[in-house]
Amino acid sequence: METREARIGIVGMGYVGLPLALLFSGERFRVTGFDVEARKVSTLNAGGSYIVRILPEAIQEAQKAGFRATADYTEIEQMDAVIICVPTPLNEHHEPDLSYVTGTVESIAPHIHEDQLIVLESTTYPGTTEEIVRPILEAGNPLGLKVARTLDEIGVHLAFSPEREDPGNDSVARHDIPKVVGGCGPASSELAAALYGSIFRHVVPVSSPSVAEMTKLLENIYRCVNIALVNELKQLCMRMGIDIHEVIDAAKTKPFGFQAFYPGPGLGGHCIPIDPFYLSWKAKEFDFQTRFIELAGEVNSSMPYFVIDQLAAGLNEQRKSIKGSKVLVLGLAYKRDIDDLRESPSLTIIELLRDKGALVAYNDPFFPTVGHGRHYDLNMTNTPLDNLGQYDAVVIVTDHSDYDYKAIVEQSQLVIDTRNATRGIESLRIVRC
Ligand SMILES: NC(=O)c1ccc[n+]([C@@H]2O[C@H](COP(=O)([O-])OP(=O)(O)OC[C@H]3O[C@@H](n4cnc5c(N)ncnc54)[C@H](O)[C@@H]3O)[C@@H](O)[C@H]2O)c1
C-alpha cells in the first residue's frame, strides 16, 4: 500500500463506491470498479459519469491512474484489497434485505486468494461481517482459505468499515472524515487501517466488525430520532403559534450540549429511513424492543400525511378541495441539490395527492423524468417553472438552491413550504409546515 502497488477492487459503483474509487485513484492506486449494471461499466470505461456531482473529467483523471470498470468477477483474483459497497435495502416486510451483500460475496469467494483483504462498507446490522460474510467466503473458495486471525496465519483478511458519505455536503473534505475500521482479529484490523490510512487522514480502529457496524447505526439512529423529535415539536409549535425554526436558531446558539436538527416533509435517502430498522430487526433475536427507533419511524413516516393535511387546510381556506386541484410538487430529490430520489418523501406525497384526486405535476432540475422504482410508479416528466398561477397550490418538498422562492411565492396562488425555504418572505399565500 505504501508504494501504491496494491491493487484495489471496489464492488458496487454507486453513490458510495464510485467516489471511493476516485479517492484511491487520486492517491495513485490502480483501482478496478466492479458492477453488475452493464450501463455503468460502459459509461465509466468511456470516461463518463452517471452521478451529477461527479464530473466525467474526474473519471478521466482516474483512468490516467489506471481506473477501469468491469463486470467480470474473475478479476477479483488480481486484487489485493476488495471493498464491497452494494445496497442494503429493506424488503417489503420492512426487514433487512442482504441479498446484494450475500450475492456479491458468493460471486467473489471463488476468486479470493491468500493475504487478500476484503472489507464490507455497506451499512448493516452488527454481526453481518462475522455471521454472514465470513462463512460464505470460507465455504465458497476452492483453496479452503479461512479468515486469518493473526498476522502470520495463512488466510484471507476481513473487516467492516462504515461509509460516512453525506451527499451534497461539501463542508468537510472526504479525506478529513475519520474512517472507523473493525477487523476480524488484529491482522485484518491492521491491514484495513493501513488501507484506509492511505486515503483518510484519521483512521479509528475499533475492536471488532460488530463495533464498527453498530457505530454506523448509532450515527444514523441518532439523526433519525432527533429529526423525529423536531418533526413532532414542529407540529406542537404550529398549534401554539410558535415558529419552530426561530426556536431552533435560538437554541443552537448554545455552545454545548445541543445540535440542531430540522423538521421536514419526512425522511428520504438510502440511510436514515432504512438503517435503523436493520437494528430493530436484529434486536428481536435478543428479545429486545428498540422503542426509540420504532417511535421515530412512526413520527417520521407520518410527515408526508401531515403535509397533505396542511395542503387540504390551505385549499379549504380558498373554498377548494384536493380532488380536482392542480398541484405542483417542487423537488423530487430527497434533499437539496442532489440527484438521488431514493425513499424521497416527494414520491409519497405525489402518490397521496393522486389517490385523493389531485392533478399533480412536478419540477426538479435533476430529474427530467421519473418512472417507477421499488416503492413507486409515477411515469411523469418534469414541468417547466412557468405559469405557476395555473396551479391551485405549489408544494415545496425539496429546497433546491437554484429556485427563486420570492418569484415562486409571487406567482403562486398557495405555497405549502415544508422546508422553511420561504423564510424572510412575507405573504398570506404561504403555509409553512
Ligand atoms: N448513498 C449514501 O449516501 C450512503 C452513505 C453511507 C452509507 N451508504 C451505504 O452504502 C451502501 C451502498 O449504497 P449506495 O448509495 O452506494 O448504493 P447504490 O445503489 O448507489 O450503488 C450500489 C451499486 O452496487 C451495484 N451492485 C448491486 N449488486 C451488485 C453485485 N452483486 N455486484 C456488483 N455490483 C453490484 C449496483 O448496480 C449499484 O451500482 C449501502 O449499504 C448504503 O446504506 C450509503
CSV table of C-alpha atoms in Angstrom, one decimal, residues 92-370:
chain,number,residue,atom,x,y,z
A,92,GLU,CA,-41.5,-5.5,1.5
A,93,HIS,CA,-41.9,-6.6,5.1
A,94,HIS,CA,-39.5,-3.9,6.3
A,95,GLU,CA,-36.8,-6.4,7.1
A,96,PRO,CA,-33.1,-6.3,6.1
A,97,ASP,CA,-32.5,-7.4,2.5
A,98,LEU,CA,-28.9,-8.7,2.5
A,99,SER,CA,-29.3,-10.4,-0.9
A,100,TYR,CA,-26.9,-7.9,-2.6
A,101,VAL,CA,-24.3,-8.5,0.0
A,102,THR,CA,-24.6,-12.3,0.0
A,103,GLY,CA,-24.8,-12.3,-3.8
A,104,THR,CA,-21.6,-10.3,-4.0
A,105,VAL,CA,-19.7,-12.4,-1.5
A,106,GLU,CA,-20.8,-15.6,-3.3
A,107,SER,CA,-19.5,-14.1,-6.5
A,108,ILE,CA,-16.1,-13.1,-5.2
A,109,ALA,CA,-15.5,-16.1,-2.9
A,110,PRO,CA,-14.3,-18.4,-5.7
A,111,HIS,CA,-11.7,-15.8,-6.7
A,112,ILE,CA,-10.1,-14.8,-3.4
A,113,HIS,CA,-6.5,-15.6,-2.5
A,114,GLU,CA,-4.2,-15.7,0.4
A,115,ASP,CA,-3.4,-12.4,2.1
A,116,GLN,CA,-6.2,-10.6,0.3
A,117,LEU,CA,-8.1,-8.1,2.3
A,118,ILE,CA,-11.9,-8.0,2.0
A,119,VAL,CA,-13.8,-5.1,3.5
A,120,LEU,CA,-17.6,-4.6,3.8
A,121,GLU,CA,-18.7,-1.0,3.7
A,122,SER,CA,-22.5,-1.5,3.2
A,123,THR,CA,-24.5,-0.4,6.2
A,124,THR,CA,-25.8,-3.3,8.1
A,125,TYR,CA,-26.7,-4.8,11.5
A,126,PRO,CA,-24.0,-5.9,13.9
A,127,GLY,CA,-22.9,-9.4,13.2
A,128,THR,CA,-23.2,-9.4,9.4
A,129,THR,CA,-19.4,-9.5,8.7
A,130,GLU,CA,-18.7,-12.3,11.1
A,131,GLU,CA,-22.0,-14.3,10.8
A,132,ILE,CA,-22.9,-13.8,7.1
A,133,VAL,CA,-19.9,-12.7,5.1
A,134,ARG,CA,-17.2,-14.8,6.7
A,135,PRO,CA,-18.9,-18.2,6.3
A,136,ILE,CA,-19.8,-17.5,2.7
A,137,LEU,CA,-16.2,-16.5,1.9
A,138,GLU,CA,-14.7,-19.5,3.8
A,139,ALA,CA,-17.1,-22.0,2.2
A,140,GLY,CA,-17.1,-20.6,-1.3
A,141,ASN,CA,-13.3,-20.6,-2.1
A,142,PRO,CA,-11.8,-23.7,-3.7
A,143,LEU,CA,-8.5,-23.1,-1.8
A,144,GLY,CA,-10.2,-23.7,1.6
A,145,LEU,CA,-8.9,-20.4,2.9
A,146,LYS,CA,-10.1,-19.2,6.3
A,147,VAL,CA,-10.1,-15.7,7.7
A,148,ALA,CA,-6.7,-15.3,9.3
A,149,ARG,CA,-6.7,-14.2,13.0
A,150,THR,CA,-3.0,-13.4,13.4
A,151,LEU,CA,-0.6,-11.8,11.1
A,152,ASP,CA,1.4,-15.0,10.4
A,153,GLU,CA,-1.7,-17.2,10.0
A,154,ILE,CA,-2.3,-18.1,6.3
A,155,GLY,CA,-5.6,-17.0,5.0
A,156,VAL,CA,-7.8,-14.1,3.9
A,157,HIS,CA,-8.4,-10.9,5.9
A,158,LEU,CA,-11.8,-9.5,6.6
A,159,ALA,CA,-13.1,-6.2,8.1
A,160,PHE,CA,-16.0,-3.9,8.3
A,161,SER,CA,-15.7,-0.1,7.7
A,162,PRO,CA,-18.7,2.1,7.6
A,163,GLU,CA,-19.2,4.7,4.9
A,164,ARG,CA,-19.9,8.3,6.2
A,165,GLU,CA,-20.6,9.9,2.9
A,166,ASP,CA,-23.1,12.8,3.1
A,167,PRO,CA,-24.1,13.6,-0.5
A,168,GLY,CA,-24.2,17.3,-1.2
A,169,ASN,CA,-22.4,18.3,2.0
A,170,ASP,CA,-19.0,19.8,1.0
A,171,SER,CA,-18.3,21.3,4.4
A,172,VAL,CA,-15.7,18.6,5.2
A,173,ALA,CA,-13.3,17.2,2.6
A,174,ARG,CA,-13.8,13.5,2.2
A,175,HIS,CA,-10.3,12.6,3.3
A,176,ASP,CA,-10.9,14.6,6.5
A,177,ILE,CA,-13.8,12.4,7.6
A,178,PRO,CA,-12.4,9.9,10.1
A,179,LYS,CA,-12.7,6.3,9.0
A,180,VAL,CA,-13.9,3.7,11.5
A,181,VAL,CA,-12.4,0.2,10.9
A,182,GLY,CA,-13.1,-3.1,12.7
A,183,GLY,CA,-11.3,-6.3,11.6
A,184,CYS,CA,-11.9,-9.9,12.3
A,185,GLY,CA,-8.8,-10.1,14.5
A,186,PRO,CA,-5.7,-7.9,14.8
A,187,ALA,CA,-4.3,-8.9,11.4
A,188,SER,CA,-7.4,-7.8,9.5
A,189,SER,CA,-7.7,-4.7,11.6
A,190,GLU,CA,-4.1,-3.7,10.9
A,191,LEU,CA,-4.4,-4.3,7.2
A,192,ALA,CA,-7.7,-2.4,6.9
A,193,ALA,CA,-6.3,0.5,8.9
A,194,ALA,CA,-3.3,0.6,6.5
A,195,LEU,CA,-5.6,0.6,3.5
A,196,TYR,CA,-7.7,3.4,4.7
A,197,GLY,CA,-4.8,5.3,6.3
A,198,SER,CA,-3.5,5.8,2.8
A,199,ILE,CA,-6.6,7.9,1.7
A,200,PHE,CA,-8.1,9.2,5.0
A,201,ARG,CA,-6.2,11.4,7.5
A,202,HIS,CA,-7.7,9.7,10.5
A,203,VAL,CA,-8.5,6.0,11.0
A,204,VAL,CA,-10.4,5.0,14.1
A,205,PRO,CA,-9.7,1.3,14.8
A,206,VAL,CA,-12.3,-0.5,16.9
A,207,SER,CA,-12.1,-3.9,18.4
A,208,SER,CA,-14.4,-5.9,16.1
A,209,PRO,CA,-16.5,-5.6,12.9
A,210,SER,CA,-19.6,-5.6,15.1
A,211,VAL,CA,-18.5,-2.5,16.9
A,212,ALA,CA,-17.9,-0.8,13.6
A,213,GLU,CA,-21.3,-2.0,12.3
A,214,MET,CA,-23.0,-0.7,15.4
A,215,THR,CA,-21.1,2.6,15.2
A,216,LYS,CA,-22.7,3.4,11.8
A,217,LEU,CA,-26.1,2.5,13.1
A,218,LEU,CA,-25.8,4.7,16.2
A,219,GLU,CA,-24.9,7.6,14.0
A,220,ASN,CA,-27.9,7.2,11.8
A,221,ILE,CA,-30.3,6.3,14.6
A,222,TYR,CA,-29.2,9.5,16.4
A,223,ARG,CA,-30.2,11.5,13.3
A,224,CYS,CA,-33.4,9.6,12.8
A,225,VAL,CA,-34.6,10.1,16.4
A,226,ASN,CA,-33.6,13.7,16.6
A,227,ILE,CA,-35.3,14.5,13.3
A,228,ALA,CA,-38.4,12.8,14.6
A,229,LEU,CA,-38.2,14.9,17.8
A,230,VAL,CA,-38.2,18.2,15.8
A,231,ASN,CA,-40.9,16.9,13.5
A,232,GLU,CA,-43.1,16.3,16.5
A,233,LEU,CA,-42.2,19.6,18.1
A,234,LYS,CA,-42.9,21.4,14.9
A,235,GLN,CA,-46.5,20.1,14.9
A,236,LEU,CA,-46.9,21.3,18.5
A,237,CYS,CA,-45.3,24.7,17.8
A,238,MET,CA,-47.7,25.2,14.9
A,239,ARG,CA,-50.7,24.7,17.2
A,240,MET,CA,-49.1,27.1,19.7
A,241,GLY,CA,-48.4,29.7,17.1
A,242,ILE,CA,-44.6,29.4,17.6
A,243,ASP,CA,-42.1,29.3,14.7
A,244,ILE,CA,-40.1,26.1,15.3
A,245,HIS,CA,-37.3,27.4,13.1
A,246,GLU,CA,-36.9,30.5,15.2
A,247,VAL,CA,-36.7,28.2,18.2
A,248,ILE,CA,-34.0,26.0,16.7
A,249,ASP,CA,-32.0,29.0,15.6
A,250,ALA,CA,-32.1,30.4,19.1
A,251,ALA,CA,-31.3,27.0,20.7
A,252,LYS,CA,-28.3,26.4,18.5
A,253,THR,CA,-26.6,29.5,19.9
A,254,LYS,CA,-25.9,27.3,22.9
A,255,PRO,CA,-22.2,26.4,22.6
A,256,PHE,CA,-22.5,22.9,24.1
A,257,GLY,CA,-25.0,20.1,24.6
A,258,PHE,CA,-27.2,21.0,21.6
A,259,GLN,CA,-27.1,20.0,18.0
A,260,ALA,CA,-29.6,21.5,15.5
A,261,PHE,CA,-31.8,19.2,13.5
A,262,TYR,CA,-34.5,20.5,11.2
A,263,PRO,CA,-38.1,19.4,10.6
A,264,GLY,CA,-39.3,18.5,7.1
A,265,PRO,CA,-41.7,16.6,4.9
A,266,GLY,CA,-40.4,13.2,6.0
A,267,LEU,CA,-37.2,11.2,5.7
A,268,GLY,CA,-35.5,10.2,2.5
A,269,GLY,CA,-32.4,8.7,1.1
A,270,HIS,CA,-30.7,5.3,1.4
A,271,CYS,CA,-29.7,5.7,5.0
A,272,ILE,CA,-31.9,7.3,7.7
A,273,PRO,CA,-35.3,5.8,6.7
A,274,ILE,CA,-33.7,2.3,6.4
A,275,ASP,CA,-30.7,1.7,8.5
A,276,PRO,CA,-32.4,2.0,12.0
A,277,PHE,CA,-34.7,-0.9,11.0
A,278,TYR,CA,-31.7,-3.2,10.4
A,279,LEU,CA,-31.0,-2.8,14.1
A,280,SER,CA,-34.6,-3.2,15.3
A,281,TRP,CA,-34.8,-6.4,13.3
A,282,LYS,CA,-31.6,-7.8,14.8
A,283,ALA,CA,-32.7,-6.7,18.3
A,284,LYS,CA,-35.6,-9.2,18.1
A,285,GLU,CA,-33.1,-12.0,18.0
A,286,PHE,CA,-32.2,-10.8,21.5
A,287,ASP,CA,-35.8,-10.5,22.7
A,288,PHE,CA,-35.3,-6.7,22.8
A,289,GLN,CA,-37.7,-3.9,21.5
A,290,THR,CA,-35.9,-0.8,20.1
A,291,ARG,CA,-38.7,1.6,21.1
A,292,PHE,CA,-36.9,4.8,20.2
A,293,ILE,CA,-36.4,3.6,16.7
A,294,GLU,CA,-40.0,2.4,16.3
A,295,LEU,CA,-41.4,5.7,17.6
A,296,ALA,CA,-39.1,7.8,15.5
A,297,GLY,CA,-40.1,5.7,12.4
A,298,GLU,CA,-43.8,6.3,13.3
A,299,VAL,CA,-43.4,10.1,13.6
A,300,ASN,CA,-41.1,10.5,10.5
A,301,SER,CA,-43.2,8.3,8.3
A,302,SER,CA,-46.4,10.3,9.2
A,303,MET,CA,-44.9,13.5,7.9
A,304,PRO,CA,-46.0,13.2,4.3
A,305,TYR,CA,-49.6,12.7,5.6
A,306,PHE,CA,-49.2,15.8,7.7
A,307,VAL,CA,-48.1,17.8,4.6
A,308,ILE,CA,-51.2,16.6,2.8
A,309,ASP,CA,-53.4,17.7,5.8
A,310,GLN,CA,-51.8,21.2,5.6
A,311,LEU,CA,-52.4,21.4,1.9
A,312,ALA,CA,-56.0,20.4,2.4
A,313,ALA,CA,-56.4,23.1,5.1
A,314,GLY,CA,-54.8,25.7,2.8
A,315,LEU,CA,-57.0,24.8,-0.1
A,316,ASN,CA,-60.0,24.8,2.2
A,317,GLU,CA,-59.4,28.4,3.1
A,318,GLN,CA,-59.8,29.2,-0.6
A,319,ARG,CA,-63.0,27.0,-0.8
A,320,LYS,CA,-61.2,24.3,-2.7
A,321,SER,CA,-60.7,20.6,-2.2
A,322,ILE,CA,-57.7,18.5,-3.1
A,323,LYS,CA,-59.8,16.5,-5.5
A,324,GLY,CA,-59.6,18.2,-8.9
A,325,SER,CA,-57.0,20.8,-7.7
A,326,LYS,CA,-53.8,21.3,-9.8
A,327,VAL,CA,-50.8,20.8,-7.6
A,328,LEU,CA,-47.2,21.4,-8.4
A,329,VAL,CA,-44.6,19.5,-6.3
A,330,LEU,CA,-41.3,21.3,-6.2
A,331,GLY,CA,-38.4,18.9,-5.8
A,332,LEU,CA,-38.2,15.2,-6.2
A,333,ALA,CA,-34.7,14.6,-4.7
A,334,TYR,CA,-34.8,13.6,-1.0
A,335,LYS,CA,-32.7,16.6,-0.2
A,336,ARG,CA,-31.4,19.8,-1.6
A,337,ASP,CA,-29.1,19.9,-4.7
A,338,ILE,CA,-28.6,16.2,-5.2
A,339,ASP,CA,-29.8,13.8,-7.9
A,340,ASP,CA,-31.0,11.0,-5.6
A,341,LEU,CA,-34.7,10.3,-5.1
A,342,ARG,CA,-34.4,7.0,-3.1
A,343,GLU,CA,-37.1,6.9,-0.4
A,344,SER,CA,-37.9,10.6,-1.1
A,345,PRO,CA,-41.0,12.0,0.7
A,346,SER,CA,-41.9,13.7,-2.6
A,347,LEU,CA,-42.8,10.3,-4.1
A,348,THR,CA,-45.1,9.5,-1.2
A,349,ILE,CA,-46.7,13.0,-1.4
A,350,ILE,CA,-47.3,12.7,-5.1
A,351,GLU,CA,-48.9,9.3,-4.7
A,352,LEU,CA,-51.1,10.5,-1.8
A,353,LEU,CA,-52.2,13.5,-3.9
A,354,ARG,CA,-53.0,11.4,-6.8
A,355,ASP,CA,-55.0,9.0,-4.6
A,356,LYS,CA,-57.0,12.0,-3.4
A,357,GLY,CA,-57.8,13.0,-7.0
A,358,ALA,CA,-55.4,15.9,-7.4
A,359,LEU,CA,-53.8,16.7,-10.8
A,360,VAL,CA,-50.2,16.5,-9.9
A,361,ALA,CA,-47.1,17.9,-11.8
A,362,TYR,CA,-43.5,18.2,-10.5
A,363,ASN,CA,-40.5,20.3,-11.2
A,364,ASP,CA,-36.9,19.1,-10.4
A,365,PRO,CA,-33.9,20.2,-12.5
A,366,PHE,CA,-32.2,16.9,-11.5
A,367,PHE,CA,-34.9,14.6,-12.9
A,368,PRO,CA,-36.2,15.2,-16.5
A,369,THR,CA,-38.5,12.2,-16.0
A,370,VAL,CA,-39.5,9.8,-13.2
